[in-house]
CSV table of C-alpha atoms in Angstrom, one decimal:
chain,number,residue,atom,x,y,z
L,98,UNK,CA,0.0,0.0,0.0
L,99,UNK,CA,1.2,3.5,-1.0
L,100,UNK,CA,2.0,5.7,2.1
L,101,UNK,CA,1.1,9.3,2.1
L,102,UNK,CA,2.7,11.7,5.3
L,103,UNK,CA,0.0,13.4,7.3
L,104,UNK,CA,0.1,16.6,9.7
L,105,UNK,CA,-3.1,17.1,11.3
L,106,UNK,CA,-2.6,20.4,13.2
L,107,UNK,CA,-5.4,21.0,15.8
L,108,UNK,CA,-3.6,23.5,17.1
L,109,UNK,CA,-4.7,26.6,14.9
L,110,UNK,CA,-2.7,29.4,13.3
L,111,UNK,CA,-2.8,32.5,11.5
L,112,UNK,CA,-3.1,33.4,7.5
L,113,UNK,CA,0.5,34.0,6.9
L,114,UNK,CA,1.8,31.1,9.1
L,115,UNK,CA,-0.8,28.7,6.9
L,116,UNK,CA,0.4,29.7,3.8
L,117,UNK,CA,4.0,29.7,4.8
L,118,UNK,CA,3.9,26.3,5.7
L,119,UNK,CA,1.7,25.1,2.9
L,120,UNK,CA,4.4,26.4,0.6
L,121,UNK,CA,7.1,24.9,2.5
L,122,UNK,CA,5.7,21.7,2.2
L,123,UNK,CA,5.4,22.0,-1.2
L,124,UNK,CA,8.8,23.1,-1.8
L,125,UNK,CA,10.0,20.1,0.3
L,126,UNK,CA,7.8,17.7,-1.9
L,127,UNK,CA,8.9,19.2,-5.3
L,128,UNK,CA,12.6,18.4,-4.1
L,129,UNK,CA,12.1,15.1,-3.0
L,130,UNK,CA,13.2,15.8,0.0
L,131,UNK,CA,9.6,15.1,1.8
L,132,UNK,CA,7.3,12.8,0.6
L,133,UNK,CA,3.2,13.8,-0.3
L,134,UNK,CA,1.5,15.3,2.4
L,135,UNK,CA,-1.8,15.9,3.1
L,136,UNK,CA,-2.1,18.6,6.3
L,137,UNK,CA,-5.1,19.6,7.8
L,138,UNK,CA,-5.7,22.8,9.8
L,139,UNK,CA,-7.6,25.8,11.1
L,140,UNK,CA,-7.1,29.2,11.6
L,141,UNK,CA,-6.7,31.6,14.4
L,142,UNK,CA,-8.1,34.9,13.9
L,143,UNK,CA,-10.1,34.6,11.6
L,144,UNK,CA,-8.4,35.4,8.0
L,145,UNK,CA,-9.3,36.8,4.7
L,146,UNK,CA,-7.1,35.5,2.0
L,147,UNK,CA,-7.0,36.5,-1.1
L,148,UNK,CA,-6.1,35.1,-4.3
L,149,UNK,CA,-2.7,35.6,-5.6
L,150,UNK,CA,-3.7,38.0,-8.7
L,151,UNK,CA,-6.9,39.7,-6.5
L,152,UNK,CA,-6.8,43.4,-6.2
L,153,UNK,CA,-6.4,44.4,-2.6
L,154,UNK,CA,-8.6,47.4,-3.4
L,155,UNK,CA,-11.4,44.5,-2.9
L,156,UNK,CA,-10.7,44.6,0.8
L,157,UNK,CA,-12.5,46.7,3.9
L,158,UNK,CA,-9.5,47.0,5.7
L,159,UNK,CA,-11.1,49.0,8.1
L,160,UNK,CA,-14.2,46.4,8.6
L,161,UNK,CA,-10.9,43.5,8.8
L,162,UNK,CA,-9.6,45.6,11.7
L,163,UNK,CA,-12.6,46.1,13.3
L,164,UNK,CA,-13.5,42.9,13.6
L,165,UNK,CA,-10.2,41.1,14.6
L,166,UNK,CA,-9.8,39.6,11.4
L,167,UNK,CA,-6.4,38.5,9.8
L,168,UNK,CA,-5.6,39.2,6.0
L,169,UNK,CA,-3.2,36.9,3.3
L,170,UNK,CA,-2.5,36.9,0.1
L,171,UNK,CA,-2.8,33.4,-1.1
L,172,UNK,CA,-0.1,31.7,-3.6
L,173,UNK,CA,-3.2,30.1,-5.7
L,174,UNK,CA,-5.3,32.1,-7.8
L,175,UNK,CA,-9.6,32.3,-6.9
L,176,UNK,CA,-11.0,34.9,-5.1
L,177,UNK,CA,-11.8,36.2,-1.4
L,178,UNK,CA,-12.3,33.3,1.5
L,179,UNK,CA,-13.4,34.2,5.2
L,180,UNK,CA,-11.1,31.4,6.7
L,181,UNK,CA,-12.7,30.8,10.3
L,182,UNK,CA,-15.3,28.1,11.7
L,183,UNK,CA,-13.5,25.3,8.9
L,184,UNK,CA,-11.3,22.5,7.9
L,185,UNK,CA,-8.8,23.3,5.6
L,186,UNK,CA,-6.6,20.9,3.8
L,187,UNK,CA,-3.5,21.5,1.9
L,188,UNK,CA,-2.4,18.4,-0.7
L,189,UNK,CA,1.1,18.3,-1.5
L,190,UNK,CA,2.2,16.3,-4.8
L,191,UNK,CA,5.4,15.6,-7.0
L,192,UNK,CA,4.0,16.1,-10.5
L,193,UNK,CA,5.1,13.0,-11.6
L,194,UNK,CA,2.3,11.6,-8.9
L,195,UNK,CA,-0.4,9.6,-10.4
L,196,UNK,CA,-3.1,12.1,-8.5
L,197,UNK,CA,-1.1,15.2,-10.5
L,198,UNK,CA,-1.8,14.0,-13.8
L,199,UNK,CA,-3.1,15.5,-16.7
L,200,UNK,CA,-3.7,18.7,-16.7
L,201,UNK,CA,-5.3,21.3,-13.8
L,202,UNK,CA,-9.1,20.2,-14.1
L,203,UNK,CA,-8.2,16.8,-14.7
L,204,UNK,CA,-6.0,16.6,-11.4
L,205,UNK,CA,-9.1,18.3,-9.7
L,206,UNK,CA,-11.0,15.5,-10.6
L,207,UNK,CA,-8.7,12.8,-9.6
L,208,UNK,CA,-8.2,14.6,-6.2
L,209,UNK,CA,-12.1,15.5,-5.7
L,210,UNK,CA,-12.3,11.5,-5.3
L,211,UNK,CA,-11.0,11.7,-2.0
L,212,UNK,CA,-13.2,14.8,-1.0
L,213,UNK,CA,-16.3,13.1,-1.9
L,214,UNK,CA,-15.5,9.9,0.4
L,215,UNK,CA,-15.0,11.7,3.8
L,216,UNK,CA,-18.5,13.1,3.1
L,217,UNK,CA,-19.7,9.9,2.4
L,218,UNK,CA,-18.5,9.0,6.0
L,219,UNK,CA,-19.9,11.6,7.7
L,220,UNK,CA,-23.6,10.1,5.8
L,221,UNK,CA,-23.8,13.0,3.2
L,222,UNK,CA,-23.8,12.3,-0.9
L,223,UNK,CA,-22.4,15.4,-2.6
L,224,UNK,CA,-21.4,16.2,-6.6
L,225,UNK,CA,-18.1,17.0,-8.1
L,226,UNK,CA,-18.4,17.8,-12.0
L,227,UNK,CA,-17.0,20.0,-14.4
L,228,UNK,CA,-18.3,23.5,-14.5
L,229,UNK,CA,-21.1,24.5,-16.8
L,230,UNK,CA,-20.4,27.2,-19.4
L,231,UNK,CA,-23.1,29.3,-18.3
L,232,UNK,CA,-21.5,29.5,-15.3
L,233,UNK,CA,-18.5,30.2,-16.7
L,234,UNK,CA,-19.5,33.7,-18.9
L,235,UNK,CA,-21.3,34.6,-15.1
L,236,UNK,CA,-20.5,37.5,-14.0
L,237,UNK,CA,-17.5,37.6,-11.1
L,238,UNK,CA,-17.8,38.9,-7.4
L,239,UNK,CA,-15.2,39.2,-5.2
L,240,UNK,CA,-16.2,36.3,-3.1
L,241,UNK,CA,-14.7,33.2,-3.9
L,242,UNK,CA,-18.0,30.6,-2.4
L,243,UNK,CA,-20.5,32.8,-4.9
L,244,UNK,CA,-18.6,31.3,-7.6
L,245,UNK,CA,-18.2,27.8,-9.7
L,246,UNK,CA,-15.4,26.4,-10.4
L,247,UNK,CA,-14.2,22.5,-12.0
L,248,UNK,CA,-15.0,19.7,-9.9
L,249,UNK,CA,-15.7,21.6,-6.6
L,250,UNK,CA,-18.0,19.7,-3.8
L,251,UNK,CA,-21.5,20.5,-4.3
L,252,UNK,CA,-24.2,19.5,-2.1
L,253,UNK,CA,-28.0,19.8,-3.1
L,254,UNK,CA,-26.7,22.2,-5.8
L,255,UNK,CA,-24.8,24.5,-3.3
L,256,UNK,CA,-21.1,25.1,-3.3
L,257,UNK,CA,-19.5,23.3,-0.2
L,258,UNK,CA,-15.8,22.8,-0.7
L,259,UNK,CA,-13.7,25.1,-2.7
L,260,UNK,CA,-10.6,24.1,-4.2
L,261,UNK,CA,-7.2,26.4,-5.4
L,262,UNK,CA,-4.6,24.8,-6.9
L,263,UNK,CA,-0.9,26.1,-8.0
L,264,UNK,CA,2.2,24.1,-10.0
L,265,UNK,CA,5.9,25.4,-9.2
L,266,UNK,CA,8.7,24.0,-8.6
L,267,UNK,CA,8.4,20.5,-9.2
L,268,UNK,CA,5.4,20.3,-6.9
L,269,UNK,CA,1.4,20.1,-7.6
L,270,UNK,CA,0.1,22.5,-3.8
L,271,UNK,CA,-3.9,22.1,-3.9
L,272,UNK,CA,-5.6,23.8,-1.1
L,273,UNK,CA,-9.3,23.7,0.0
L,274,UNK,CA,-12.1,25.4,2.5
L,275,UNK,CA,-14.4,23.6,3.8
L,276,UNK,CA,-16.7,25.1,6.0
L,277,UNK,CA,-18.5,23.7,9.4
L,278,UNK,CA,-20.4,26.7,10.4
L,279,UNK,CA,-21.9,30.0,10.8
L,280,UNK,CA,-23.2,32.2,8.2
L,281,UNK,CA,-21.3,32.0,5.0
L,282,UNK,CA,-22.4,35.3,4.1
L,283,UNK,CA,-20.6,37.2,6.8
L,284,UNK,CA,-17.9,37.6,4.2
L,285,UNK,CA,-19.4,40.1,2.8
L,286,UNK,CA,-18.6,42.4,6.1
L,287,UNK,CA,-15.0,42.6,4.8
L,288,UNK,CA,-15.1,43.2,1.1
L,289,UNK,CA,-15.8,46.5,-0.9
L,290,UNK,CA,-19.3,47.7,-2.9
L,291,UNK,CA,-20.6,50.5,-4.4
L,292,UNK,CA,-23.3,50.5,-1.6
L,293,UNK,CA,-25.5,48.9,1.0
L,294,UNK,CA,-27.5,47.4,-1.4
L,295,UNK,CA,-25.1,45.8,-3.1
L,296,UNK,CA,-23.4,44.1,-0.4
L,297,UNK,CA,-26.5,42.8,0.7
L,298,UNK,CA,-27.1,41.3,-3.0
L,299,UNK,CA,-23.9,40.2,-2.7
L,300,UNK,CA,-24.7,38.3,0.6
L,301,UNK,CA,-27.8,36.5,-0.1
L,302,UNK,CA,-25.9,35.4,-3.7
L,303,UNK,CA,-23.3,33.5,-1.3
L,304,UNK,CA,-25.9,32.6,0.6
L,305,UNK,CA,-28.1,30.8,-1.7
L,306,UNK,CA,-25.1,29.5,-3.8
L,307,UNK,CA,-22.9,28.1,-1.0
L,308,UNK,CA,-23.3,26.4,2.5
L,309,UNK,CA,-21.8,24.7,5.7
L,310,UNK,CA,-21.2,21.5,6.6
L,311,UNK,CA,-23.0,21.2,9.4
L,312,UNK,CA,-26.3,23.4,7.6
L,313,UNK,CA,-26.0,20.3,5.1
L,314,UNK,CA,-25.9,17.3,7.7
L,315,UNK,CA,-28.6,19.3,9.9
L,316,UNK,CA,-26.2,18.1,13.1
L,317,UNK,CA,-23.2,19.9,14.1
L,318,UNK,CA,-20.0,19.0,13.0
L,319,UNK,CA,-16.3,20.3,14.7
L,320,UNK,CA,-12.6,20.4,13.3
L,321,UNK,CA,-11.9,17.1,15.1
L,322,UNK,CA,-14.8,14.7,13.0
L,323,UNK,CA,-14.3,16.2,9.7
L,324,UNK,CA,-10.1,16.2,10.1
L,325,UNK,CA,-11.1,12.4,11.0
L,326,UNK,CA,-13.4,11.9,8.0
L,327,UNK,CA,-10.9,13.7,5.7
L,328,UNK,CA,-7.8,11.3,6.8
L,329,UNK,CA,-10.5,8.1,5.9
L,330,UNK,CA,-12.0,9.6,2.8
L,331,UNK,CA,-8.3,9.8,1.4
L,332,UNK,CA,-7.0,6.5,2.7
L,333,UNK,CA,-10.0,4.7,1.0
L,334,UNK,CA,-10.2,6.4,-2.2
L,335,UNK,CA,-6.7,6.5,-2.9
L,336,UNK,CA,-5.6,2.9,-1.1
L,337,UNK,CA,-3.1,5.1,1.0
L,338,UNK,CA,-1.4,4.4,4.6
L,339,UNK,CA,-1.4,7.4,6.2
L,340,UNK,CA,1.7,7.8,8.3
L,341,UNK,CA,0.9,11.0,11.0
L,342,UNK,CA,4.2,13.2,11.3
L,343,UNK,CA,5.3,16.5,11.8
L,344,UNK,CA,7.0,19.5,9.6
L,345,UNK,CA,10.8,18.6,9.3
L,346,UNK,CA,13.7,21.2,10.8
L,347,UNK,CA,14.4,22.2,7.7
L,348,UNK,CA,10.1,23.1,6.8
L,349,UNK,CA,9.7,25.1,9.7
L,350,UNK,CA,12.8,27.5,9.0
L,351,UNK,CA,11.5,27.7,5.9
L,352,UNK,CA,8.1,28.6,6.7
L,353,UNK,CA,9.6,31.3,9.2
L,354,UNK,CA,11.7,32.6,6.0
L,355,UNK,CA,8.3,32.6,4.0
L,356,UNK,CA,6.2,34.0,7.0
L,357,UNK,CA,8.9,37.2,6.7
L,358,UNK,CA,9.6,37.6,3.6
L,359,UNK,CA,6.4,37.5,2.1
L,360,UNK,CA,2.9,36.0,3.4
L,361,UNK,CA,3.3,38.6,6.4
L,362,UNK,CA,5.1,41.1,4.4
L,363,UNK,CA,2.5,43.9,4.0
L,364,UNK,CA,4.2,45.2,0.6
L,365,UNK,CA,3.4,41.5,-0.6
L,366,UNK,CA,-0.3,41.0,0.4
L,367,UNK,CA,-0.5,44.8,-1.7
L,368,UNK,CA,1.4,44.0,-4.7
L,369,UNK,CA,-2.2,44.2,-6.5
Protein backbone atom coordinates (compact mmCIF):
# COMPACT_ATOMS: atom_id res chain seq x y z
CA UNK A 1 0.00 0.00 0.00
CA UNK A 2 1.25 3.53 -0.99
CA UNK A 3 2.02 5.71 2.07
CA UNK A 4 1.09 9.25 2.14
CA UNK A 5 2.68 11.68 5.34
CA UNK A 6 -0.05 13.38 7.29
CA UNK A 7 0.13 16.64 9.68
CA UNK A 8 -3.07 17.08 11.29
CA UNK A 9 -2.64 20.43 13.24
CA UNK A 10 -5.39 20.95 15.80
CA UNK A 11 -3.56 23.47 17.11
CA UNK A 12 -4.68 26.59 14.88
CA UNK A 13 -2.70 29.43 13.31
CA UNK A 14 -2.78 32.48 11.48
CA UNK A 15 -3.14 33.36 7.49
CA UNK A 16 0.47 34.04 6.86
CA UNK A 17 1.83 31.13 9.07
CA UNK A 18 -0.85 28.70 6.94
CA UNK A 19 0.41 29.68 3.85
CA UNK A 20 4.00 29.74 4.78
CA UNK A 21 3.88 26.34 5.74
CA UNK A 22 1.69 25.08 2.90
CA UNK A 23 4.39 26.43 0.59
CA UNK A 24 7.15 24.88 2.55
CA UNK A 25 5.72 21.66 2.18
CA UNK A 26 5.36 22.04 -1.21
CA UNK A 27 8.81 23.15 -1.78
CA UNK A 28 10.04 20.10 0.30
CA UNK A 29 7.81 17.72 -1.93
CA UNK A 30 8.89 19.23 -5.33
CA UNK A 31 12.63 18.43 -4.14
CA UNK A 32 12.15 15.07 -3.02
CA UNK A 33 13.18 15.82 0.00
CA UNK A 34 9.61 15.06 1.76
CA UNK A 35 7.34 12.79 0.59
CA UNK A 36 3.16 13.77 -0.34
CA UNK A 37 1.46 15.27 2.42
CA UNK A 38 -1.77 15.88 3.13
CA UNK A 39 -2.09 18.56 6.27
CA UNK A 40 -5.11 19.60 7.79
CA UNK A 41 -5.71 22.79 9.85
CA UNK A 42 -7.58 25.75 11.13
CA UNK A 43 -7.11 29.25 11.61
CA UNK A 44 -6.71 31.64 14.43
CA UNK A 45 -8.13 34.90 13.87
CA UNK A 46 -10.09 34.57 11.57
CA UNK A 47 -8.40 35.44 8.02
CA UNK A 48 -9.34 36.84 4.74
CA UNK A 49 -7.11 35.55 2.03
CA UNK A 50 -6.97 36.47 -1.08
CA UNK A 51 -6.11 35.15 -4.25
CA UNK A 52 -2.73 35.58 -5.61
CA UNK A 53 -3.67 38.02 -8.66
CA UNK A 54 -6.90 39.67 -6.50
CA UNK A 55 -6.80 43.43 -6.22
CA UNK A 56 -6.43 44.44 -2.62
CA UNK A 57 -8.55 47.42 -3.40
CA UNK A 58 -11.41 44.53 -2.88
CA UNK A 59 -10.70 44.64 0.77
CA UNK A 60 -12.49 46.75 3.86
CA UNK A 61 -9.48 47.02 5.66
CA UNK A 62 -11.11 49.03 8.11
CA UNK A 63 -14.17 46.39 8.59
CA UNK A 64 -10.94 43.54 8.78
CA UNK A 65 -9.60 45.57 11.65
CA UNK A 66 -12.55 46.09 13.27
CA UNK A 67 -13.51 42.89 13.63
CA UNK A 68 -10.22 41.09 14.58
CA UNK A 69 -9.79 39.56 11.37
CA UNK A 70 -6.41 38.52 9.76
CA UNK A 71 -5.60 39.20 6.01
CA UNK A 72 -3.17 36.93 3.32
CA UNK A 73 -2.51 36.89 0.09
CA UNK A 74 -2.82 33.44 -1.07
CA UNK A 75 -0.06 31.72 -3.60
CA UNK A 76 -3.24 30.05 -5.68
CA UNK A 77 -5.31 32.08 -7.77
CA UNK A 78 -9.57 32.29 -6.94
CA UNK A 79 -10.99 34.88 -5.12
CA UNK A 80 -11.76 36.25 -1.39
CA UNK A 81 -12.31 33.33 1.45
CA UNK A 82 -13.38 34.19 5.16
CA UNK A 83 -11.13 31.37 6.68
CA UNK A 84 -12.72 30.76 10.28
CA UNK A 85 -15.26 28.14 11.67
CA UNK A 86 -13.45 25.27 8.90
CA UNK A 87 -11.26 22.50 7.90
CA UNK A 88 -8.82 23.26 5.56
CA UNK A 89 -6.61 20.91 3.84
CA UNK A 90 -3.52 21.53 1.90
CA UNK A 91 -2.39 18.37 -0.66
CA UNK A 92 1.10 18.34 -1.55
CA UNK A 93 2.24 16.32 -4.83
CA UNK A 94 5.36 15.58 -6.98
CA UNK A 95 4.00 16.13 -10.49
CA UNK A 96 5.07 12.95 -11.65
CA UNK A 97 2.33 11.60 -8.92
CA UNK A 98 -0.40 9.62 -10.39
CA UNK A 99 -3.05 12.13 -8.53
CA UNK A 100 -1.10 15.21 -10.52
CA UNK A 101 -1.78 14.01 -13.79
CA UNK A 102 -3.12 15.47 -16.70
CA UNK A 103 -3.74 18.70 -16.67
CA UNK A 104 -5.32 21.28 -13.78
CA UNK A 105 -9.14 20.17 -14.15
CA UNK A 106 -8.25 16.81 -14.71
CA UNK A 107 -6.05 16.61 -11.43
CA UNK A 108 -9.07 18.26 -9.68
CA UNK A 109 -11.04 15.55 -10.65
CA UNK A 110 -8.70 12.82 -9.63
CA UNK A 111 -8.17 14.58 -6.18
CA UNK A 112 -12.09 15.51 -5.66
CA UNK A 113 -12.28 11.54 -5.31
CA UNK A 114 -10.95 11.66 -1.96
CA UNK A 115 -13.21 14.77 -0.99
CA UNK A 116 -16.31 13.13 -1.88
CA UNK A 117 -15.49 9.85 0.36
CA UNK A 118 -14.96 11.66 3.84
CA UNK A 119 -18.50 13.05 3.13
CA UNK A 120 -19.74 9.86 2.38
CA UNK A 121 -18.48 8.96 5.96
CA UNK A 122 -19.92 11.61 7.66
CA UNK A 123 -23.58 10.15 5.85
CA UNK A 124 -23.77 12.95 3.21
CA UNK A 125 -23.85 12.33 -0.85
CA UNK A 126 -22.37 15.41 -2.55
CA UNK A 127 -21.41 16.21 -6.60
CA UNK A 128 -18.06 16.98 -8.13
CA UNK A 129 -18.40 17.78 -11.99
CA UNK A 130 -17.01 20.04 -14.40
CA UNK A 131 -18.25 23.50 -14.49
CA UNK A 132 -21.05 24.52 -16.77
CA UNK A 133 -20.41 27.16 -19.40
CA UNK A 134 -23.05 29.27 -18.26
CA UNK A 135 -21.45 29.54 -15.33
CA UNK A 136 -18.48 30.22 -16.65
CA UNK A 137 -19.55 33.66 -18.86
CA UNK A 138 -21.26 34.58 -15.11
CA UNK A 139 -20.46 37.46 -13.96
CA UNK A 140 -17.54 37.56 -11.05
CA UNK A 141 -17.83 38.88 -7.41
CA UNK A 142 -15.16 39.18 -5.16
CA UNK A 143 -16.18 36.28 -3.06
CA UNK A 144 -14.70 33.18 -3.89
CA UNK A 145 -17.99 30.60 -2.41
CA UNK A 146 -20.50 32.83 -4.91
CA UNK A 147 -18.61 31.30 -7.57
CA UNK A 148 -18.17 27.80 -9.72
CA UNK A 149 -15.40 26.37 -10.43
CA UNK A 150 -14.16 22.47 -12.02
CA UNK A 151 -15.04 19.69 -9.89
CA UNK A 152 -15.71 21.64 -6.65
CA UNK A 153 -17.96 19.69 -3.85
CA UNK A 154 -21.49 20.54 -4.33
CA UNK A 155 -24.21 19.47 -2.12
CA UNK A 156 -28.03 19.81 -3.09
CA UNK A 157 -26.71 22.24 -5.80
CA UNK A 158 -24.79 24.46 -3.31
CA UNK A 159 -21.06 25.12 -3.34
CA UNK A 160 -19.54 23.31 -0.22
CA UNK A 161 -15.79 22.82 -0.65
CA UNK A 162 -13.67 25.14 -2.66
CA UNK A 163 -10.60 24.14 -4.16
CA UNK A 164 -7.24 26.43 -5.38
CA UNK A 165 -4.57 24.77 -6.92
CA UNK A 166 -0.93 26.07 -7.95
CA UNK A 167 2.19 24.05 -9.97
CA UNK A 168 5.92 25.44 -9.20
CA UNK A 169 8.74 24.04 -8.64
CA UNK A 170 8.38 20.52 -9.23
CA UNK A 171 5.37 20.34 -6.93
CA UNK A 172 1.39 20.11 -7.58
CA UNK A 173 0.15 22.46 -3.79
CA UNK A 174 -3.90 22.08 -3.86
CA UNK A 175 -5.55 23.78 -1.10
CA UNK A 176 -9.35 23.65 0.02
CA UNK A 177 -12.10 25.39 2.55
CA UNK A 178 -14.40 23.59 3.85
CA UNK A 179 -16.66 25.11 6.03
CA UNK A 180 -18.47 23.66 9.38
CA UNK A 181 -20.38 26.68 10.43
CA UNK A 182 -21.94 30.02 10.79
CA UNK A 183 -23.25 32.24 8.23
CA UNK A 184 -21.33 32.02 5.01
CA UNK A 185 -22.38 35.29 4.08
CA UNK A 186 -20.61 37.20 6.84
CA UNK A 187 -17.89 37.62 4.17
CA UNK A 188 -19.43 40.08 2.78
CA UNK A 189 -18.58 42.39 6.05
CA UNK A 190 -14.97 42.55 4.81
CA UNK A 191 -15.09 43.24 1.09
CA UNK A 192 -15.80 46.49 -0.86
CA UNK A 193 -19.30 47.69 -2.86
CA UNK A 194 -20.62 50.52 -4.36
CA UNK A 195 -23.32 50.53 -1.60
CA UNK A 196 -25.47 48.85 1.01
CA UNK A 197 -27.48 47.39 -1.37
CA UNK A 198 -25.12 45.82 -3.11
CA UNK A 199 -23.41 44.14 -0.37
CA UNK A 200 -26.51 42.83 0.65
CA UNK A 201 -27.10 41.34 -2.98
CA UNK A 202 -23.90 40.16 -2.72
CA UNK A 203 -24.70 38.26 0.63
CA UNK A 204 -27.77 36.49 -0.13
CA UNK A 205 -25.88 35.36 -3.66
CA UNK A 206 -23.32 33.53 -1.31
CA UNK A 207 -25.86 32.58 0.61
CA UNK A 208 -28.11 30.78 -1.73
CA UNK A 209 -25.09 29.48 -3.79
CA UNK A 210 -22.87 28.12 -0.96
CA UNK A 211 -23.31 26.40 2.48
CA UNK A 212 -21.85 24.70 5.70
CA UNK A 213 -21.15 21.46 6.57
CA UNK A 214 -23.04 21.20 9.37
CA UNK A 215 -26.26 23.42 7.57
CA UNK A 216 -25.99 20.28 5.08
CA UNK A 217 -25.88 17.33 7.67
CA UNK A 218 -28.64 19.34 9.93
CA UNK A 219 -26.25 18.08 13.06
CA UNK A 220 -23.17 19.91 14.09
CA UNK A 221 -20.00 18.99 12.98
CA UNK A 222 -16.28 20.26 14.72
CA UNK A 223 -12.65 20.36 13.34
CA UNK A 224 -11.86 17.12 15.13
CA UNK A 225 -14.76 14.67 13.01
CA UNK A 226 -14.34 16.18 9.72
CA UNK A 227 -10.15 16.17 10.12
CA UNK A 228 -11.14 12.36 10.95
CA UNK A 229 -13.43 11.93 8.00
CA UNK A 230 -10.92 13.66 5.69
CA UNK A 231 -7.82 11.25 6.83
CA UNK A 232 -10.50 8.07 5.94
CA UNK A 233 -12.02 9.62 2.77
CA UNK A 234 -8.26 9.79 1.37
CA UNK A 235 -7.02 6.49 2.67
CA UNK A 236 -10.03 4.74 1.04
CA UNK A 237 -10.22 6.44 -2.18
CA UNK A 238 -6.70 6.47 -2.91
CA UNK A 239 -5.59 2.89 -1.13
CA UNK A 240 -3.09 5.07 1.05
CA UNK A 241 -1.37 4.42 4.63
CA UNK A 242 -1.40 7.38 6.19
CA UNK A 243 1.73 7.79 8.28
CA UNK A 244 0.87 11.01 11.05
CA UNK A 245 4.25 13.21 11.31
CA UNK A 246 5.26 16.54 11.79
CA UNK A 247 7.04 19.51 9.63
CA UNK A 248 10.77 18.57 9.34
CA UNK A 249 13.70 21.17 10.85
CA UNK A 250 14.44 22.15 7.70
CA UNK A 251 10.07 23.09 6.79
CA UNK A 252 9.71 25.12 9.75
CA UNK A 253 12.76 27.54 8.96
CA UNK A 254 11.48 27.74 5.86
CA UNK A 255 8.09 28.64 6.70
CA UNK A 256 9.56 31.32 9.19
CA UNK A 257 11.71 32.57 6.04
CA UNK A 258 8.28 32.63 4.04
CA UNK A 259 6.19 34.03 6.95
CA UNK A 260 8.88 37.20 6.70
CA UNK A 261 9.63 37.57 3.63
CA UNK A 262 6.35 37.50 2.06
CA UNK A 263 2.91 35.98 3.40
CA UNK A 264 3.31 38.63 6.40
CA UNK A 265 5.06 41.11 4.39
CA UNK A 266 2.47 43.86 3.98
CA UNK A 267 4.23 45.17 0.62
CA UNK A 268 3.44 41.54 -0.59
CA UNK A 269 -0.33 41.02 0.39
CA UNK A 270 -0.54 44.76 -1.66
CA UNK A 271 1.36 44.01 -4.73
CA UNK A 272 -2.16 44.18 -6.52
Amino acid sequence: MRQMRLLAESTFSGGARNMAVDCAIAEAVGSAAQPPTLRLYGWQPFCLSLGYGQRLSEVDIEALDARGWDLVRRPSGGKAILHGDELTYSLCLPLDHALARGDVIESYRLISAGLLAALRILGMTAQAAPMAADAARAPTGPACFALSAHYEIAVGGRKLLGSAQLRRGGALLQHGSLPLRGDIGRICDALVFEDGGARERERLQVRQRATTLSDSLGRPIDWTEAALALKQGFAEAFELALVESALSAAERERAVILKNERFGNHDYTAKR
